[in-house]
Structures are given as C-alpha cells and as structure tokens.
GROMACS .gro file of C-alpha atoms in nm:
model
  196
    1MET     CA    1 -13.438  10.905  14.793
    2LYS     CA    2 -13.627  10.599  14.933
    3GLN     CA    3 -13.584  10.190  14.754
    4PRO     CA    4 -13.895  10.127  14.592
    5ARG     CA    5 -14.072   9.780  14.734
    6ALA     CA    6 -13.894   9.491  14.522
    7TRP     CA    7 -14.088   9.217  14.648
    8GLN     CA    8 -14.427   9.084  14.640
    9ARG     CA    9 -14.669   8.966  14.904
   10MET     CA   10 -14.798   8.565  14.807
   11LEU     CA   11 -15.136   8.395  14.839
   12SER     CA   12 -14.971   8.150  15.027
   13GLY     CA   13 -14.843   8.446  15.338
   14ARG     CA   14 -14.459   8.439  15.163
   15ARG     CA   15 -14.299   8.744  15.053
   16LEU     CA   16 -14.076   8.702  14.752
   17ASP     CA   17 -13.815   8.925  14.683
   18LEU     CA   18 -13.773   8.937  14.293
   19LEU     CA   19 -13.415   9.050  14.312
   20ASP     CA   20 -13.309   8.848  14.576
   21PRO     CA   21 -13.479   8.546  14.603
   22THR     CA   22 -13.473   8.219  14.831
   23PRO     CA   23 -13.573   7.900  14.786
   24MET     CA   24 -13.751   7.947  15.115
   25ASP     CA   25 -14.002   8.206  14.980
   26ILE     CA   26 -14.098   7.984  14.704
   27GLU     CA   27 -14.436   7.713  14.742
   28ILE     CA   28 -14.581   7.514  14.456
   29GLU     CA   29 -14.915   7.644  14.491
   30ASP     CA   30 -14.817   8.024  14.416
   31ILE     CA   31 -14.672   7.857  14.131
   32ALA     CA   32 -14.955   7.722  14.030
   33HIS     CA   33 -15.204   7.960  14.128
   34GLY     CA   34 -14.950   8.203  13.930
   35LEU     CA   35 -14.876   8.011  13.603
   36ALA     CA   36 -15.270   7.962  13.604
   37PHE     CA   37 -15.388   8.273  13.553
   38VAL     CA   38 -15.133   8.437  13.322
   39ALA     CA   39 -15.188   8.393  12.957
   40ARG     CA   40 -15.009   8.268  12.643
   41TRP     CA   41 -14.981   8.509  12.372
   42ASN     CA   42 -15.110   8.798  12.589
   43GLY     CA   43 -15.424   8.640  12.494
   44GLN     CA   44 -15.495   8.608  12.151
   45THR     CA   45 -15.605   8.282  12.151
   46MET     CA   46 -15.953   8.119  12.049
   47GLY     CA   47 -16.141   7.964  12.326
   48ASP     CA   48 -16.356   8.035  12.581
   49PHE     CA   49 -16.018   8.036  12.855
   50ALA     CA   50 -15.704   8.161  12.810
   51TYR     CA   51 -15.460   7.904  12.740
   52SER     CA   52 -15.238   7.959  13.066
   53VAL     CA   53 -14.862   7.902  13.133
   54ALA     CA   54 -14.990   7.632  13.358
   55GLU     CA   55 -15.158   7.427  13.046
   56HIS     CA   56 -14.814   7.459  12.843
   57SER     CA   57 -14.646   7.368  13.083
   58LEU     CA   58 -14.800   7.078  13.192
   59LEU     CA   59 -14.742   7.009  12.794
   60VAL     CA   60 -14.375   7.071  12.749
   61GLU     CA   61 -14.370   6.830  13.045
   62ASP     CA   62 -14.558   6.624  12.859
   63ILE     CA   63 -14.359   6.647  12.508
   64PHE     CA   64 -14.037   6.628  12.688
   65THR     CA   65 -14.113   6.298  12.809
   66ARG     CA   66 -14.206   6.155  12.549
   67MET     CA   67 -13.878   6.254  12.329
   68ASN     CA   68 -13.666   6.160  12.620
   69PRO     CA   69 -13.858   5.821  12.771
   70LYS     CA   70 -13.571   5.723  12.990
   71ALA     CA   71 -13.469   6.057  13.079
   72PRO     CA   72 -13.475   6.147  13.483
   73ILE     CA   73 -13.745   6.216  13.693
   74LYS     CA   74 -13.537   6.522  13.824
   75TRP     CA   75 -13.541   6.658  13.422
   76ARG     CA   76 -13.918   6.611  13.355
   77LEU     CA   77 -13.937   6.798  13.673
   78ALA     CA   78 -13.719   7.112  13.515
   79ALA     CA   79 -13.925   7.122  13.236
   80LEU     CA   80 -14.230   7.109  13.410
   81LEU     CA   81 -14.079   7.406  13.590
   82HIS     CA   82 -13.929   7.594  13.295
   83ASP     CA   83 -14.183   7.825  13.269
   84ALA     CA   84 -14.220   7.866  13.612
   85PRO     CA   85 -14.004   8.233  13.730
   86GLU     CA   86 -14.363   8.378  13.455
   87TYR     CA   87 -14.615   8.285  13.824
   88VAL     CA   88 -14.436   8.693  13.914
   89ILE     CA   89 -14.300   8.844  13.601
   90GLY     CA   90 -14.586   8.780  13.346
   91ASP     CA   91 -14.549   8.601  12.998
   92MET     CA   92 -14.416   8.844  12.793
   93ILE     CA   93 -14.390   8.779  12.402
   94SER     CA   94 -14.054   8.750  12.278
   95PRO     CA   95 -14.104   9.083  12.068
   96VAL     CA   96 -14.110   9.257  12.419
   97LYS     CA   97 -13.819   9.081  12.593
   98ALA     CA   98 -13.612   9.207  12.288
   99ALA     CA   99 -13.677   9.540  12.421
  100VAL     CA  100 -13.622   9.472  12.828
  101GLY     CA  101 -13.348   9.363  12.683
  102PRO     CA  102 -13.047   9.162  12.926
  103GLY     CA  103 -13.268   9.267  13.316
  104TYR     CA  104 -13.599   9.006  13.185
  105GLU     CA  105 -13.305   8.740  13.142
  106THR     CA  106 -13.133   8.792  13.516
  107LEU     CA  107 -13.431   8.837  13.661
  108ASP     CA  108 -13.564   8.500  13.504
  109ASP     CA  109 -13.240   8.304  13.605
  110ARG     CA  110 -13.230   8.405  13.997
  111LEU     CA  111 -13.631   8.310  14.076
  112MET     CA  112 -13.542   7.960  13.828
  113ALA     CA  113 -13.228   7.885  14.063
  114ALA     CA  114 -13.444   8.022  14.366
  115ILE     CA  115 -13.734   7.746  14.271
  116HIS     CA  116 -13.463   7.478  14.102
  117ILE     CA  117 -13.301   7.492  14.457
  118ARG     CA  118 -13.596   7.485  14.636
  119PHE     CA  119 -13.759   7.146  14.485
  120GLY     CA  120 -13.451   7.008  14.487
  121LEU     CA  121 -13.297   6.997  14.127
  122PRO     CA  122 -13.009   7.185  14.077
  123ALA     CA  123 -12.930   7.557  14.036
  124GLN     CA  124 -12.876   7.564  13.640
  125VAL     CA  125 -13.006   7.300  13.455
  126PRO     CA  126 -12.734   7.170  13.233
  127VAL     CA  127 -12.695   7.270  12.854
  128ALA     CA  128 -12.839   6.949  12.675
  129ILE     CA  129 -13.074   6.905  12.939
  130LYS     CA  130 -13.200   7.285  12.864
  131LYS     CA  131 -13.198   7.254  12.453
  132GLN     CA  132 -13.420   6.901  12.509
  133ILE     CA  133 -13.682   7.113  12.708
  134LYS     CA  134 -13.619   7.415  12.503
  135LYS     CA  135 -13.699   7.167  12.228
  136ALA     CA  136 -14.018   7.070  12.363
  137ASP     CA  137 -14.073   7.447  12.431
  138LYS     CA  138 -14.049   7.486  12.088
  139ILE     CA  139 -14.318   7.218  11.955
  140SER     CA  140 -14.543   7.344  12.220
  141ALA     CA  141 -14.531   7.725  12.136
  142TRP     CA  142 -14.613   7.548  11.766
  143LEU     CA  143 -14.928   7.364  11.835
  144GLU     CA  144 -14.990   7.653  12.015
  145ALA     CA  145 -14.945   7.866  11.703
  146VAL     CA  146 -15.125   7.711  11.500
  147LYS     CA  147 -15.444   7.630  11.722
  148ILE     CA  148 -15.545   7.850  11.885
  149ALA     CA  149 -15.294   8.199  11.844
  150GLY     CA  150 -15.369   8.228  11.438
  151PHE     CA  151 -15.071   8.101  11.255
  152THR     CA  152 -15.027   8.001  10.903
  153THR     CA  153 -14.849   7.622  10.961
  154ALA     CA  154 -14.557   7.876  10.734
  155GLU     CA  155 -14.525   8.109  10.997
  156ALA     CA  156 -14.538   7.863  11.269
  157ASP     CA  157 -14.274   7.670  11.064
  158ARG     CA  158 -14.076   7.991  11.096
  159PHE     CA  159 -14.055   8.115  11.404
  160PHE     CA  160 -14.063   7.735  11.583
  161GLY     CA  161 -13.983   7.511  11.316
  162LYS     CA  162 -14.150   7.195  11.189
  163PRO     CA  163 -14.241   6.965  11.559
  164ASP     CA  164 -14.170   6.627  11.490
  165SER     CA  165 -14.516   6.499  11.309
  166ASN     CA  166 -14.597   6.223  11.569
  167ILE     CA  167 -14.649   6.428  11.865
  168ALA     CA  168 -14.796   6.771  11.662
  169LYS     CA  169 -15.051   6.498  11.573
  170THR     CA  170 -15.122   6.390  11.937
  171ALA     CA  171 -15.046   6.666  12.134
  172GLU     CA  172 -15.384   6.784  12.312
  173ILE     CA  173 -15.390   7.158  12.317
  174ARG     CA  174 -15.644   7.190  12.591
  175LEU     CA  175 -15.845   7.534  12.716
  176ARG     CA  176 -15.959   7.502  13.044
  177ALA     CA  177 -16.074   7.692  13.322
  178PRO     CA  178 -15.764   7.845  13.624
  179ILE     CA  179 -15.862   7.675  13.868
  180GLU     CA  180 -15.939   7.325  13.651
  181VAL     CA  181 -15.501   7.351  13.510
  182ARG     CA  182 -15.369   7.445  13.881
  183HIS     CA  183 -15.503   7.152  13.979
  184ASP     CA  184 -15.333   6.916  13.767
  185PHE     CA  185 -14.991   7.112  13.736
  186THR     CA  186 -15.044   7.085  14.138
  187ARG     CA  187 -15.085   6.713  14.147
  188ARG     CA  188 -14.805   6.599  13.871
  189HIS     CA  189 -14.591   6.841  14.035
  190GLY     CA  190 -14.659   6.660  14.305
  191GLU     CA  191 -14.617   6.307  14.185
  192LEU     CA  192 -14.213   6.382  13.972
  193LEU     CA  193 -14.164   6.405  14.426
  194ASP     CA  194 -14.284   6.130  14.480
  195GLN     CA  195 -14.092   5.987  14.184
  196LEU     CA  196 -13.767   6.199  14.288
   0.00000   0.00000   0.00000
C-alpha cells in the first residue's frame, strides 16, 4: 500500500516532512507567513481581520518579557516561537486537541524540537521556563477571550485564570492585515536572534 504524503512544500521552496521534520527545512519566513494567516479562536473574533497566531505570539513574547525582565534572550525567543508548529498544523482549539488525542501533541513536539534547534535553542525548553511561557500564553488568551472573542470576564477567569491586572490594563490586542503581522513577527525574530 502506498504511504500517504506527509510533507508540505513551503513558499521558501523547502519540503517539510511533518512526521520527520529537520531543522534544515525550517525557515522563519515560512513560519511568519503561515502564522500570520492562521486565525486564533477558529476565526470567531470581532474585527475586520482575524486575530492571527503571529499576532498572539508577539503578544505572548511581550507579556513573558514584562513578567521576566531579566530572562535571557533565548527564552524570549522561545516565547515568540511557542506556537510556531502551527504554521503547518494550524491552531486547534483545546476541545479539538482533546478529541484528536496524543497524536497531535507528538506531532507538535517533533516540529517544535526542529524549530528550536534551527534557531539555536535547546530542543526542549526547561520546565520552569515552559511554565512562565504558558503563564504569559494564558494571560494573552484571557485578553483575547474578553476583548475580541465574546467571553465574559467570569468565563475567561474560569478558563484561563485571572491575569495580572497591570498587564491586563496595558497589553494591547491588535487586529492587522497579515502582511503587517508577518513583517513584525519576522523583524522581532531577527532582533532576538541578533541579541543571542
């Protein structure tokens, strides 16, 4: 029986094998482009543009940095790239991930390891750092839920936890054209790499 195709051609010309990804097949331009066109919340957000995973990633990195101002640059880069595999596997909402099961997580982990190695990060982020990135991710999710996804504050508190009030007041949810977000994501990635 013929094996189903498990690779995707990227706009850079790279051919990314989803079952066996290698760092050599990862390009930041492909990641930025893909994430700028992947909608968070399955596109169920207010505004003229979808709230993209690239925009979310920029916000998570900003929140992580504010919460951890002395964090090494490499962990800020890890925060920016925390959802990078979604450039090829999409952003599945939590209920869908639960229904799909452990196969999704395995695929995500393989892609993340290849992405991290490609950009000089360890394949696995230390647990303490991962928890801080997840905390920033949950604050971002709370803000998105309340400001653009139609959740009440009480619902967001229940699902994502109450955020730090200073961050909640000052963090900005931006809805922009994909080309703008792609450019800013690529720029921020370059800034962080230059500081490593």
